[in-house]
PDB file of C-alpha atoms in Angstrom:
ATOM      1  CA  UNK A   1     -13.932 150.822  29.863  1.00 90.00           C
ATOM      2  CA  UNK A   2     -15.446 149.119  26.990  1.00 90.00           C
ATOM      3  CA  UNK A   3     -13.140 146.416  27.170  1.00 89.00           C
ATOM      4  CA  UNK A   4     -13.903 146.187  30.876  1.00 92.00           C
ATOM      5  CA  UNK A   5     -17.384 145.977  30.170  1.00 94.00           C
ATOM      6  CA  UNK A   6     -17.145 143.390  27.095  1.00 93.00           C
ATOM      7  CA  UNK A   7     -14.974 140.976  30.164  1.00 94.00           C
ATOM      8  CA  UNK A   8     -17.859 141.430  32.308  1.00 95.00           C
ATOM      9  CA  UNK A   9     -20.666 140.592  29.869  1.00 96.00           C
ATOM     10  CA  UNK A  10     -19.007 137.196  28.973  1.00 94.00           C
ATOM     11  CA  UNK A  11     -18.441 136.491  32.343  1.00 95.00           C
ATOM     12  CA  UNK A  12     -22.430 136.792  32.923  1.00 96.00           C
ATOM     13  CA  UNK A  13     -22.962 134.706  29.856  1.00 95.00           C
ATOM     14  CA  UNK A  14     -20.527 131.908  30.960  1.00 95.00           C
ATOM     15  CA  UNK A  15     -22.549 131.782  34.313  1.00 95.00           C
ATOM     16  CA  UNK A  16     -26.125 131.718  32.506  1.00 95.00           C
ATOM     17  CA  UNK A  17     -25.327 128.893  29.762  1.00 95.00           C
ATOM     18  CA  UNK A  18     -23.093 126.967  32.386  1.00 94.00           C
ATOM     19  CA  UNK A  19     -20.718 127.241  29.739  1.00 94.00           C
ATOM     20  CA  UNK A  20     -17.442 124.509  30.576  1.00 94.00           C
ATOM     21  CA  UNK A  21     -15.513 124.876  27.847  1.00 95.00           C
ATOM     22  CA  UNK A  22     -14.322 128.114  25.663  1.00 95.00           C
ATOM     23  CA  UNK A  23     -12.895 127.886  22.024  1.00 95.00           C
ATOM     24  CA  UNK A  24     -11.117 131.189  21.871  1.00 94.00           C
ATOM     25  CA  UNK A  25      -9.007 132.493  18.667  1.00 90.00           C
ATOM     26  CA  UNK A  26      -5.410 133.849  20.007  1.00 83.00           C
ATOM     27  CA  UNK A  27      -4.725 137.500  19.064  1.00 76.00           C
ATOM     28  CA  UNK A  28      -6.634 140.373  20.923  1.00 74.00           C
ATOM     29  CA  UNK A  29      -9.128 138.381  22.526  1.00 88.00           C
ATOM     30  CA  UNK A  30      -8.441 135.403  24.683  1.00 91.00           C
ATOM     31  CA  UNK A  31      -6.679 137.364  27.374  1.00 91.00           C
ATOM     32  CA  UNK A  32     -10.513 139.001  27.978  1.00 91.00           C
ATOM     33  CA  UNK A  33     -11.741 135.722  27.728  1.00 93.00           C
ATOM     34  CA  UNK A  34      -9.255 134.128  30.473  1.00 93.00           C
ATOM     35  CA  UNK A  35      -9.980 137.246  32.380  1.00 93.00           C
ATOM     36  CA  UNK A  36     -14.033 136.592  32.611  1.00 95.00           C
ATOM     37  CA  UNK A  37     -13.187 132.733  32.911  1.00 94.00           C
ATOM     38  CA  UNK A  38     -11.506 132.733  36.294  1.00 93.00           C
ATOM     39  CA  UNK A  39     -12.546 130.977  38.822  1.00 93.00           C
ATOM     40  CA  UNK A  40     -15.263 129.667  36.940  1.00 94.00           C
ATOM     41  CA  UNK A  41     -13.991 126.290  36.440  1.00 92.00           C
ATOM     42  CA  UNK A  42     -14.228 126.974  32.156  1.00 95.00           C
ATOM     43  CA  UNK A  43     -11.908 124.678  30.372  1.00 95.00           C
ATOM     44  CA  UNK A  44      -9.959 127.471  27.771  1.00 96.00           C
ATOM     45  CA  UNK A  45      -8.933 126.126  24.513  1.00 96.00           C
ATOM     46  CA  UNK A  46      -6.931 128.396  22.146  1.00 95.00           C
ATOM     47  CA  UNK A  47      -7.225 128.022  18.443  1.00 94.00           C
ATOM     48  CA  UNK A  48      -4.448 129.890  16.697  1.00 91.00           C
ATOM     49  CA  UNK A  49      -5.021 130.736  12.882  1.00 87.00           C
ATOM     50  CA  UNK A  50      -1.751 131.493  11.850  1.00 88.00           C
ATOM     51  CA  UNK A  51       1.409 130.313  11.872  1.00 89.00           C
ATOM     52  CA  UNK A  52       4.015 131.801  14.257  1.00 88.00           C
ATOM     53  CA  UNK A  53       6.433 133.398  11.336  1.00 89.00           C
ATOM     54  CA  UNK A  54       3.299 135.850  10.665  1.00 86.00           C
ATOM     55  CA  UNK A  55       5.490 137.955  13.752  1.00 86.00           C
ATOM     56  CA  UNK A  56       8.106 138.035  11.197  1.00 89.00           C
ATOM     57  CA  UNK A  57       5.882 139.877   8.698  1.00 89.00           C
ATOM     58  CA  UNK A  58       3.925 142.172  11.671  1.00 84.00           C
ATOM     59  CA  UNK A  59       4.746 145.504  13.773  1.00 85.00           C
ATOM     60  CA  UNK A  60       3.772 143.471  17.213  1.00 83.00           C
ATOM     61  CA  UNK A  61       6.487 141.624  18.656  1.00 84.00           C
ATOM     62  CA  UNK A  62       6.117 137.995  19.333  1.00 84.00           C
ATOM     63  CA  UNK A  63       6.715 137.958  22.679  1.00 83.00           C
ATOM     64  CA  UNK A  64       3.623 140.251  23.942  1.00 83.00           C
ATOM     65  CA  UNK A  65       1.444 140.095  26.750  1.00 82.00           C
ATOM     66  CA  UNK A  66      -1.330 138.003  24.139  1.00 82.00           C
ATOM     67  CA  UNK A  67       1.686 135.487  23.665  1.00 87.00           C
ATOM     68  CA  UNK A  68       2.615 134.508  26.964  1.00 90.00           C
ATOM     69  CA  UNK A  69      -1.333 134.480  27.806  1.00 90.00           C
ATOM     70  CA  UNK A  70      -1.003 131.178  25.849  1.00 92.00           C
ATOM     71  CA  UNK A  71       0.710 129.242  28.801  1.00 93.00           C
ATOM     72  CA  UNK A  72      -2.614 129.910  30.535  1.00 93.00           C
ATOM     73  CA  UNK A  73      -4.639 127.907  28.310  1.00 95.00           C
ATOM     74  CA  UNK A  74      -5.542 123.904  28.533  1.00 95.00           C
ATOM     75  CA  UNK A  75      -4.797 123.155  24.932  1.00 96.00           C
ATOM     76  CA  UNK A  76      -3.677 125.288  22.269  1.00 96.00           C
ATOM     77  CA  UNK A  77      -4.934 124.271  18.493  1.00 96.00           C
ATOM     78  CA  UNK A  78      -2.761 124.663  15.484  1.00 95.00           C
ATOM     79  CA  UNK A  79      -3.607 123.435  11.729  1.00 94.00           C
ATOM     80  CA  UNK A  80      -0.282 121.916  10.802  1.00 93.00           C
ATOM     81  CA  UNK A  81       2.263 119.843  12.784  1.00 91.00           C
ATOM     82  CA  UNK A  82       4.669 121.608  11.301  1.00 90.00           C
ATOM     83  CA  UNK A  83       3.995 124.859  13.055  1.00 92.00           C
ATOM     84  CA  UNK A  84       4.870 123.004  16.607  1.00 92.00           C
ATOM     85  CA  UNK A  85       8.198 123.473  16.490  1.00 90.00           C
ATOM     86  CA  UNK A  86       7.923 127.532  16.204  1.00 90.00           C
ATOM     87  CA  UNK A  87       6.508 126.941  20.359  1.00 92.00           C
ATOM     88  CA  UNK A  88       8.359 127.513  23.323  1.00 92.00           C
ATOM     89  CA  UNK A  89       9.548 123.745  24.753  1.00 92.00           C
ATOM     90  CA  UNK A  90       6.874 124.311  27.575  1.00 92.00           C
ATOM     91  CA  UNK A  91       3.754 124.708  25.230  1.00 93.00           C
ATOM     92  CA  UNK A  92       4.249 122.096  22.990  1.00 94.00           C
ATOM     93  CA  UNK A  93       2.842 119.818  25.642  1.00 93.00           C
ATOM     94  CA  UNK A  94      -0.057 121.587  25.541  1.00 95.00           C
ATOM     95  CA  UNK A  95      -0.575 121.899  21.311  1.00 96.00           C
ATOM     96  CA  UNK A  96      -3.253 120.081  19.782  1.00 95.00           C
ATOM     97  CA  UNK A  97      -3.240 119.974  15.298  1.00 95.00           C
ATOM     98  CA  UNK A  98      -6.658 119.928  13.876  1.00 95.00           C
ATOM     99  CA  UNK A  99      -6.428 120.664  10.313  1.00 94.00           C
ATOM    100  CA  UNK A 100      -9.034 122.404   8.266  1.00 94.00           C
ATOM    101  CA  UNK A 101     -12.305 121.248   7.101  1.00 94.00           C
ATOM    102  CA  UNK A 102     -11.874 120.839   3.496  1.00 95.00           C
ATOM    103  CA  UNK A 103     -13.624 119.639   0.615  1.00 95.00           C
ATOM    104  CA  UNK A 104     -14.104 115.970  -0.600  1.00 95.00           C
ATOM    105  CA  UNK A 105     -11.378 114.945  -3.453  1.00 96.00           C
ATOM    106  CA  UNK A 106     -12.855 115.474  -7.009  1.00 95.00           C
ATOM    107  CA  UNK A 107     -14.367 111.434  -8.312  1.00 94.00           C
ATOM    108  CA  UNK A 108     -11.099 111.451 -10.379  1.00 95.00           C
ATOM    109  CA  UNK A 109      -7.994 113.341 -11.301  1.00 95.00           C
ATOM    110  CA  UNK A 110      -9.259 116.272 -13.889  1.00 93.00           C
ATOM    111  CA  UNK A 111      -5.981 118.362 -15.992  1.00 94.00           C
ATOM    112  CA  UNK A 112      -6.100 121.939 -15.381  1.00 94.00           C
ATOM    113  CA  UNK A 113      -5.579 123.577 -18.897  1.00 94.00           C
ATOM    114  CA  UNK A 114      -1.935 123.568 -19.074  1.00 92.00           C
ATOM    115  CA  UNK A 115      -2.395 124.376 -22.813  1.00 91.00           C
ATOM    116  CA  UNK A 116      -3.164 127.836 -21.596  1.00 89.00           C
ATOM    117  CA  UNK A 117      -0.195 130.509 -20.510  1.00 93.00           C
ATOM    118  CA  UNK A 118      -2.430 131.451 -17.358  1.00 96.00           C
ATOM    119  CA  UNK A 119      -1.704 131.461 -13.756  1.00 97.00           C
ATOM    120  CA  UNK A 120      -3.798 132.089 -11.202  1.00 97.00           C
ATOM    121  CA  UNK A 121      -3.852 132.824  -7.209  1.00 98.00           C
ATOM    122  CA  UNK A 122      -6.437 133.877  -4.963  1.00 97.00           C
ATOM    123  CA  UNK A 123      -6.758 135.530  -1.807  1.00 96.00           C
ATOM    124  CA  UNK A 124      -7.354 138.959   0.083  1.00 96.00           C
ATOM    125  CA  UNK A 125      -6.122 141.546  -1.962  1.00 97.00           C
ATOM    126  CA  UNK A 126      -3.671 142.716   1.446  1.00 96.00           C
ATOM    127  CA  UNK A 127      -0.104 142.272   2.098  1.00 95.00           C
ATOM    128  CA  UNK A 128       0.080 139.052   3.623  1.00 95.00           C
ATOM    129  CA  UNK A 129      -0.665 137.449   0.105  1.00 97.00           C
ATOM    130  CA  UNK A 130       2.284 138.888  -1.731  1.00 97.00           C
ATOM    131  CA  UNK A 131       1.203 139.042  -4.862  1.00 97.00           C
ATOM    132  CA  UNK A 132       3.656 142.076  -5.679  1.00 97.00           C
ATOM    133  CA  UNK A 133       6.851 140.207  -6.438  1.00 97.00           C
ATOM    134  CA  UNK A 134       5.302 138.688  -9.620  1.00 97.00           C
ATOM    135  CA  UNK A 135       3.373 141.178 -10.412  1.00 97.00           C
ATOM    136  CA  UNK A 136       6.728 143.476 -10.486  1.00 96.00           C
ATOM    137  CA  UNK A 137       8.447 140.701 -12.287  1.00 96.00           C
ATOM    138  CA  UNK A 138       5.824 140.662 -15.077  1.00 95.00           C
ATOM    139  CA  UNK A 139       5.693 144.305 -15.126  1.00 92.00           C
ATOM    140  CA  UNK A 140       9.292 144.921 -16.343  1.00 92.00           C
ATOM    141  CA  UNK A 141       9.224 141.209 -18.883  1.00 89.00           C
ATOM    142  CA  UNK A 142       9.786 142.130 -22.671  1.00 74.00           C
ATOM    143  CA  UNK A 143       7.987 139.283 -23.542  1.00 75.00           C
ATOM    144  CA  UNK A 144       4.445 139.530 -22.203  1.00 77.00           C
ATOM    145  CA  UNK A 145       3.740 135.970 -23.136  1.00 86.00           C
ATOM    146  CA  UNK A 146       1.821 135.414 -19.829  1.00 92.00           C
ATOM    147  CA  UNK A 147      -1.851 136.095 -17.614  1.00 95.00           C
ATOM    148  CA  UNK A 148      -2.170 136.189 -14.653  1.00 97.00           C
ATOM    149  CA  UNK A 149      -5.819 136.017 -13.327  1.00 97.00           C
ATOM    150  CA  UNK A 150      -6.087 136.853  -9.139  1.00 98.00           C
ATOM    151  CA  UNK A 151      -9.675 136.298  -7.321  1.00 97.00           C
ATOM    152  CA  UNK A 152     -10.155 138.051  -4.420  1.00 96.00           C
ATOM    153  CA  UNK A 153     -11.312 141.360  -2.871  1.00 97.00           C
ATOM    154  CA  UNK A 154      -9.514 143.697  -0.491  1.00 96.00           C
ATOM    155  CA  UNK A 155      -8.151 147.158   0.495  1.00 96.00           C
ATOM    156  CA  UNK A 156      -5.297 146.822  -1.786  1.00 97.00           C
ATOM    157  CA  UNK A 157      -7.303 146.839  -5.589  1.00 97.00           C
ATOM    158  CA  UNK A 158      -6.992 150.529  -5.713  1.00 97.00           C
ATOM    159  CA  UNK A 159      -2.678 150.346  -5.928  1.00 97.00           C
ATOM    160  CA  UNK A 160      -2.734 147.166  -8.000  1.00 97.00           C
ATOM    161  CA  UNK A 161      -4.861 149.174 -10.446  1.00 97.00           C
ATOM    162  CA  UNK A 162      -2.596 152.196 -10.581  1.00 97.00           C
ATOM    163  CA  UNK A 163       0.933 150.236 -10.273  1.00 96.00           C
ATOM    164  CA  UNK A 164      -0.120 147.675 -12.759  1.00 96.00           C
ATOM    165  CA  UNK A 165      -2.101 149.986 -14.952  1.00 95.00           C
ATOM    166  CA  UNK A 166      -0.772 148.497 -17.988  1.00 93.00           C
ATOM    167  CA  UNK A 167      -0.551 145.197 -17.130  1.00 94.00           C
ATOM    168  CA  UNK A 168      -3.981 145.502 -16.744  1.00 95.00           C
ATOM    169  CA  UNK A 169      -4.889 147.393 -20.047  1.00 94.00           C
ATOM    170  CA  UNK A 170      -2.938 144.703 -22.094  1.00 91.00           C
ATOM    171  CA  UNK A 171      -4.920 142.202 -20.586  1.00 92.00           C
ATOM    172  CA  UNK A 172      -1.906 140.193 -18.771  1.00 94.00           C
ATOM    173  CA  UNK A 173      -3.515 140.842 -15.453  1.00 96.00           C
ATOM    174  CA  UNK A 174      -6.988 140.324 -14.290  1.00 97.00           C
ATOM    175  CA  UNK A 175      -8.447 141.591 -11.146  1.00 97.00           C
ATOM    176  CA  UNK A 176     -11.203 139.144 -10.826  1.00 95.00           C
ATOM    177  CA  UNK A 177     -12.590 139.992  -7.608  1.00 95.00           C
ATOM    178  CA  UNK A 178     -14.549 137.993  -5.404  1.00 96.00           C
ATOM    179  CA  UNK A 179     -15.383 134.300  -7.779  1.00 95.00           C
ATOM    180  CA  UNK A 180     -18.226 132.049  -7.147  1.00 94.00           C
ATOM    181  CA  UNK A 181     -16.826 128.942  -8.869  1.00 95.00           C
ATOM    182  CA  UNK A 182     -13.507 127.965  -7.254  1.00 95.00           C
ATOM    183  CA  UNK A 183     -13.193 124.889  -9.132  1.00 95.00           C
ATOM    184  CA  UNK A 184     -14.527 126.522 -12.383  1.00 94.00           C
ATOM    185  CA  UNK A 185     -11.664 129.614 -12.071  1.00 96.00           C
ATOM    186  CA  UNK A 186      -8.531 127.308 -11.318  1.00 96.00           C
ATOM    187  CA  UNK A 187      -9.080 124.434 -14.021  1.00 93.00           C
ATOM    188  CA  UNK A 188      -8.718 127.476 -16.512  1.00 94.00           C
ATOM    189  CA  UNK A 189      -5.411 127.989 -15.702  1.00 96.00           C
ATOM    190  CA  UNK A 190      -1.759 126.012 -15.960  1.00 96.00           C
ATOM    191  CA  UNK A 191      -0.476 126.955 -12.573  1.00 97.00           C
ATOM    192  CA  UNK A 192      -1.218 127.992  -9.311  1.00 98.00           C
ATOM    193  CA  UNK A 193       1.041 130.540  -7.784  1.00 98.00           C
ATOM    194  CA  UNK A 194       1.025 130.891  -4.119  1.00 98.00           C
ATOM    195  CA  UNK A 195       3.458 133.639  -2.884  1.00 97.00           C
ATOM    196  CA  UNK A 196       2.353 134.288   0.626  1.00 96.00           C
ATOM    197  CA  UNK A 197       4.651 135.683   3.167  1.00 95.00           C
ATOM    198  CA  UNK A 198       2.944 133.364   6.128  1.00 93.00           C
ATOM    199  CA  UNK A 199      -0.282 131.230   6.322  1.00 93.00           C
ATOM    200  CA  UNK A 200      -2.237 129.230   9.232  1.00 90.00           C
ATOM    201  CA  UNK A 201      -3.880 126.499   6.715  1.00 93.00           C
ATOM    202  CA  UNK A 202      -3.677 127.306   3.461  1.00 94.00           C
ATOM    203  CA  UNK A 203      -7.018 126.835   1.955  1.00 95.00           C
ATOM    204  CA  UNK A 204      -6.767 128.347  -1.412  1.00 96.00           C
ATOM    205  CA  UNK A 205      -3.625 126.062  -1.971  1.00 97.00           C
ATOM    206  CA  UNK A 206      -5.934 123.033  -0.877  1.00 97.00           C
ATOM    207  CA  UNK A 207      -8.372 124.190  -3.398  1.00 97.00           C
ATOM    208  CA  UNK A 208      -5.982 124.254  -6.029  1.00 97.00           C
ATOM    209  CA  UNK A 209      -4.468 120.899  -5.121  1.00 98.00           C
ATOM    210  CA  UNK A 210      -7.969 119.382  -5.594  1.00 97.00           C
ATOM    211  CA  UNK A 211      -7.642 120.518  -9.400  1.00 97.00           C
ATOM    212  CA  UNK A 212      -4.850 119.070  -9.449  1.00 97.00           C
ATOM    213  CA  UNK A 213      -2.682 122.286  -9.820  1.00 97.00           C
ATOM    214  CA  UNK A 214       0.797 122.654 -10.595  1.00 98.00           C
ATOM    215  CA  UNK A 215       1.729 124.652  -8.074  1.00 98.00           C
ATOM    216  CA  UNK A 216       4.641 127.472  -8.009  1.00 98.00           C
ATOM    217  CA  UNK A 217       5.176 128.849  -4.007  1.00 97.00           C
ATOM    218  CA  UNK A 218       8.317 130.794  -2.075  1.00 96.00           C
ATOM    219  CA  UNK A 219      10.656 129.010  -0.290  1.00 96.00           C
ATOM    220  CA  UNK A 220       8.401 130.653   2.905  1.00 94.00           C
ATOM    221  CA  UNK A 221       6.525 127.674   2.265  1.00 92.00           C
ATOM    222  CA  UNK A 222       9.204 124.867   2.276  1.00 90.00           C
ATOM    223  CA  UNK A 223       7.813 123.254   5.452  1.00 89.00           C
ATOM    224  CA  UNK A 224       4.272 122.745   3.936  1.00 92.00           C
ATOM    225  CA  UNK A 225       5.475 119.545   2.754  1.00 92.00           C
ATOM    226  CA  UNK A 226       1.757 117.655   2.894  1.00 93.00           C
ATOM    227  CA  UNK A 227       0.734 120.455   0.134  1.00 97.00           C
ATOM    228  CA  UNK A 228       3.798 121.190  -2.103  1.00 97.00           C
ATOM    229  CA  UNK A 229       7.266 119.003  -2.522  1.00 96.00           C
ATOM    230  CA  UNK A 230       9.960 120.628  -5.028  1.00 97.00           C
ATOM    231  CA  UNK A 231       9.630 119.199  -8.302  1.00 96.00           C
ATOM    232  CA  UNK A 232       7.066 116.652  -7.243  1.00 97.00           C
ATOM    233  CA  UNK A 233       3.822 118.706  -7.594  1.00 97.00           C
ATOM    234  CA  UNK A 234       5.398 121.926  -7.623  1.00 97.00           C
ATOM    235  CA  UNK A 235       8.323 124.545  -7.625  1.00 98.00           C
ATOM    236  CA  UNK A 236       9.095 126.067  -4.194  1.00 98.00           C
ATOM    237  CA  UNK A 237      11.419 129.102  -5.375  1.00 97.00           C
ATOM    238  CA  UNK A 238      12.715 132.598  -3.816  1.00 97.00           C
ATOM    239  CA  UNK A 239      10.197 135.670  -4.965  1.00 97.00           C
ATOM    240  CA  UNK A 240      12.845 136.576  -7.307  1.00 96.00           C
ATOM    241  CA  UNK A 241      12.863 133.494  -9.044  1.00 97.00           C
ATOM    242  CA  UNK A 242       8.844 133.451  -9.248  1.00 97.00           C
ATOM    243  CA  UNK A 243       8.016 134.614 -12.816  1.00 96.00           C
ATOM    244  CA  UNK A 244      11.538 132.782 -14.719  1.00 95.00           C
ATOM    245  CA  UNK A 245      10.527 129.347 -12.867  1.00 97.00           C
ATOM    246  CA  UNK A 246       6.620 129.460 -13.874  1.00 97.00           C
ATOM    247  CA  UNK A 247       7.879 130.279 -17.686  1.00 95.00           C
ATOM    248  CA  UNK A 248      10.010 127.449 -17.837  1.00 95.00           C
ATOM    249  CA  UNK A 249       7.536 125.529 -16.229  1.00 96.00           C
ATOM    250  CA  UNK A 250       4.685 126.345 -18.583  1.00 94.00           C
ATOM    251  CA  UNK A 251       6.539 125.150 -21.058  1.00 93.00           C
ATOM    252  CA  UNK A 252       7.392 121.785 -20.446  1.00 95.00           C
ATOM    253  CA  UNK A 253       4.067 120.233 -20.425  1.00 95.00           C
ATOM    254  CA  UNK A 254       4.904 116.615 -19.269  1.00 96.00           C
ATOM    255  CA  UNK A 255       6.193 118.308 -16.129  1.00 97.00           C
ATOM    256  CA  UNK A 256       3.019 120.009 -15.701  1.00 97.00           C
ATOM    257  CA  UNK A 257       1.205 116.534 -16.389  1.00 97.00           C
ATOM    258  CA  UNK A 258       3.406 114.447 -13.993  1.00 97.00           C
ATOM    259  CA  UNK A 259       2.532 116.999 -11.262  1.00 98.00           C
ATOM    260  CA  UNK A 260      -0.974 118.223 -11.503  1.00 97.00           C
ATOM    261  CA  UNK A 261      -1.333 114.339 -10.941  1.00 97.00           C
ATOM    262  CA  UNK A 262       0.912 114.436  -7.799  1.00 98.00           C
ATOM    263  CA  UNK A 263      -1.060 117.498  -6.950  1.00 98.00           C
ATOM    264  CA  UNK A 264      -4.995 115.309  -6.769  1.00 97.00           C
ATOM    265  CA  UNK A 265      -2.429 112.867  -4.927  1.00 97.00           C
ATOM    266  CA  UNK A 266      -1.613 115.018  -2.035  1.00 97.00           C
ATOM    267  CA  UNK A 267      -4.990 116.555  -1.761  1.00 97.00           C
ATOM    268  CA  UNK A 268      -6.602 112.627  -1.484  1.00 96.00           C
ATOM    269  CA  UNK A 269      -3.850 112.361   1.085  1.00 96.00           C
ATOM    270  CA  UNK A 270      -5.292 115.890   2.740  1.00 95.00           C
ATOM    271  CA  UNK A 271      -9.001 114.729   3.051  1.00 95.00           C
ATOM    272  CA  UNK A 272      -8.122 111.547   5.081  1.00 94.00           C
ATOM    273  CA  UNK A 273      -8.233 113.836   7.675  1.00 93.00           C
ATOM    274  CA  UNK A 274     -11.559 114.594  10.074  1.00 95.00           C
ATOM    275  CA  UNK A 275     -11.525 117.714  11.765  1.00 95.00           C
ATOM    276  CA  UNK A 276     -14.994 117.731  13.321  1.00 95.00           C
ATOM    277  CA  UNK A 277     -13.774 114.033  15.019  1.00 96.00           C
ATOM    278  CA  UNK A 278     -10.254 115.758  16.445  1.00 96.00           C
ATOM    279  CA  UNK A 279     -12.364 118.490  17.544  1.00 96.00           C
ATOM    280  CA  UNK A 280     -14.775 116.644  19.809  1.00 95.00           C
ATOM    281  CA  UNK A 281     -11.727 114.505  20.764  1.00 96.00           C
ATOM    282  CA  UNK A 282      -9.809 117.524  22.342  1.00 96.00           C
ATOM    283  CA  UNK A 283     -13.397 118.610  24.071  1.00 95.00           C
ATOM    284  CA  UNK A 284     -13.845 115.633  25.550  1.00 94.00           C
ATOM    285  CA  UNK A 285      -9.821 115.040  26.455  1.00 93.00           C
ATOM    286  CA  UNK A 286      -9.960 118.377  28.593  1.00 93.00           C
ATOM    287  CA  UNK A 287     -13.033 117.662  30.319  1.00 88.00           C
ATOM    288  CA  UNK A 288     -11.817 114.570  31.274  1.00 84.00           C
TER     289      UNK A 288
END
């Protein structure tokens, strides 16, 4: 019933703002919002946040009643082009990549402080971000030679603080919670690890390519070739490999050099492109 009545509400506001076109994100919702668009002549675009292999990582299956509600849209938005190819033949026609808004590149390339044994990463403290595998890694290492420092906030903090209760006492992992001062946080630190088991853009990764970070990711990530290339800017490894790869790393500091450079590189690369202008593009392609 309340979904009925949610359908039934838009519908009246589509009708009293003469609304023509709807920008809808994908899971849970747009299948209300084609429902109170019919008949109405409303041009339905779908923006989808995530990349497809999230259904890998999820209890819903792929092919649900949300997924196939996709064929009913004009134009389906994705981040990277990349991510097209994960599409049924028949909606590819239809996809439309619009990349993130993102910040302006730094004046000129600035060295993290690879003289430091830190890494960080960022994101929701949840399982998507996968922050586990190195944390696991680092648990059971005789050496304890590393830091890791995470920013972010979510429901997970209680379990990181009891699993990696001594990690956390000997100081070689810092909960930092939610940061004001992206830039300020990363440029501490030698590398960037980025573990996630699926992403839609990346934005924490941009960030950190802006500082020109080193970066150290899962083979997950292999296509994300505009943000990270194997021993150009960065290591793309399997979860088990994560912790031995960013010690060998750390130490060879020309490496790190040679790629936090490649890393301001890409992000330059990044920021060529204009969302807001691709955006008004695809408004004005399906009202055409």
């Amino acid at each position: 019933m309340d979904r009925l009545k949610q359908i039934l509400n838009l519908r009246k506001e589509f009708k009293k703002y003469h609304i023509n076109t709807l920008i809808t994100f994908h899971h849970g919702i747009f299948p209300r919002v084609y429902l109170a668009s019919f008949l109405l002549n409303i041009k339905n675009i779908v923006s989808e946040r995530n990349s497809l292999s999230n259904y890998k990582y999820i209890k819903l299956n792929k092919y649900n009643l949300g997924f196939f509600s996709l064929y009913l849209a004009n134009k389906i938005t994705i981040q990277l082009e990349s991510y097209s190819n994960d599409y049924p033949f028949l909606l590819r026609k239809k996809i439309f990549v619009i990349n993130n808004i993102i910040k302006r590149p730094l004046k000129s390339h600035k060295m993290p402080n690879i003289e430091q044994n830190i890494v960080s990463m960022a994101g929701r403290l949840c399982d998507q971000k996968n922050f586990t595998p190195l944390l696991n890694q680092l648990n059971f290492d005789k050496t304890k030679d590393l830091r890791i420092i995470i920013a972010g906030e979510g429901h997970l903090r209680r379990k990181l603080e009891k699993d990696y209760e001594d990690l956390i006492k000997e100081s070689s992992l810092i909960l930092k919670g939610n940061i004001k001062d992206i830039d300020k946080f990363l440029s501490n630190s030698s590398i960037f690890c980025f573990p996630s088991l699926w992403e839609g853009f990346p934005n924490s990764l941009a960030e950190a390519l802006r500082m020109g970070m080193p970066i150290v990711t899962s083979t997950r990530m292999k296509y994300l070739n505009e943000f990270v290339e194997h021993n150009v800017n960065g290591l793309i490894v399997e979860d088990d490999n994560l912790l031995s790869s960013i010690k060998k790393l750390i130490k060879n500091k020309s490496k790190l050099i040679s790629m936090s450079k490649e890393s301001f590189r890409k992000y330059k690369e990044l920021s060529k492109s204009r969302p807001v202008d691709e955006w008004v593009k695809l408004v004005e392609l399906v009202n055409f």
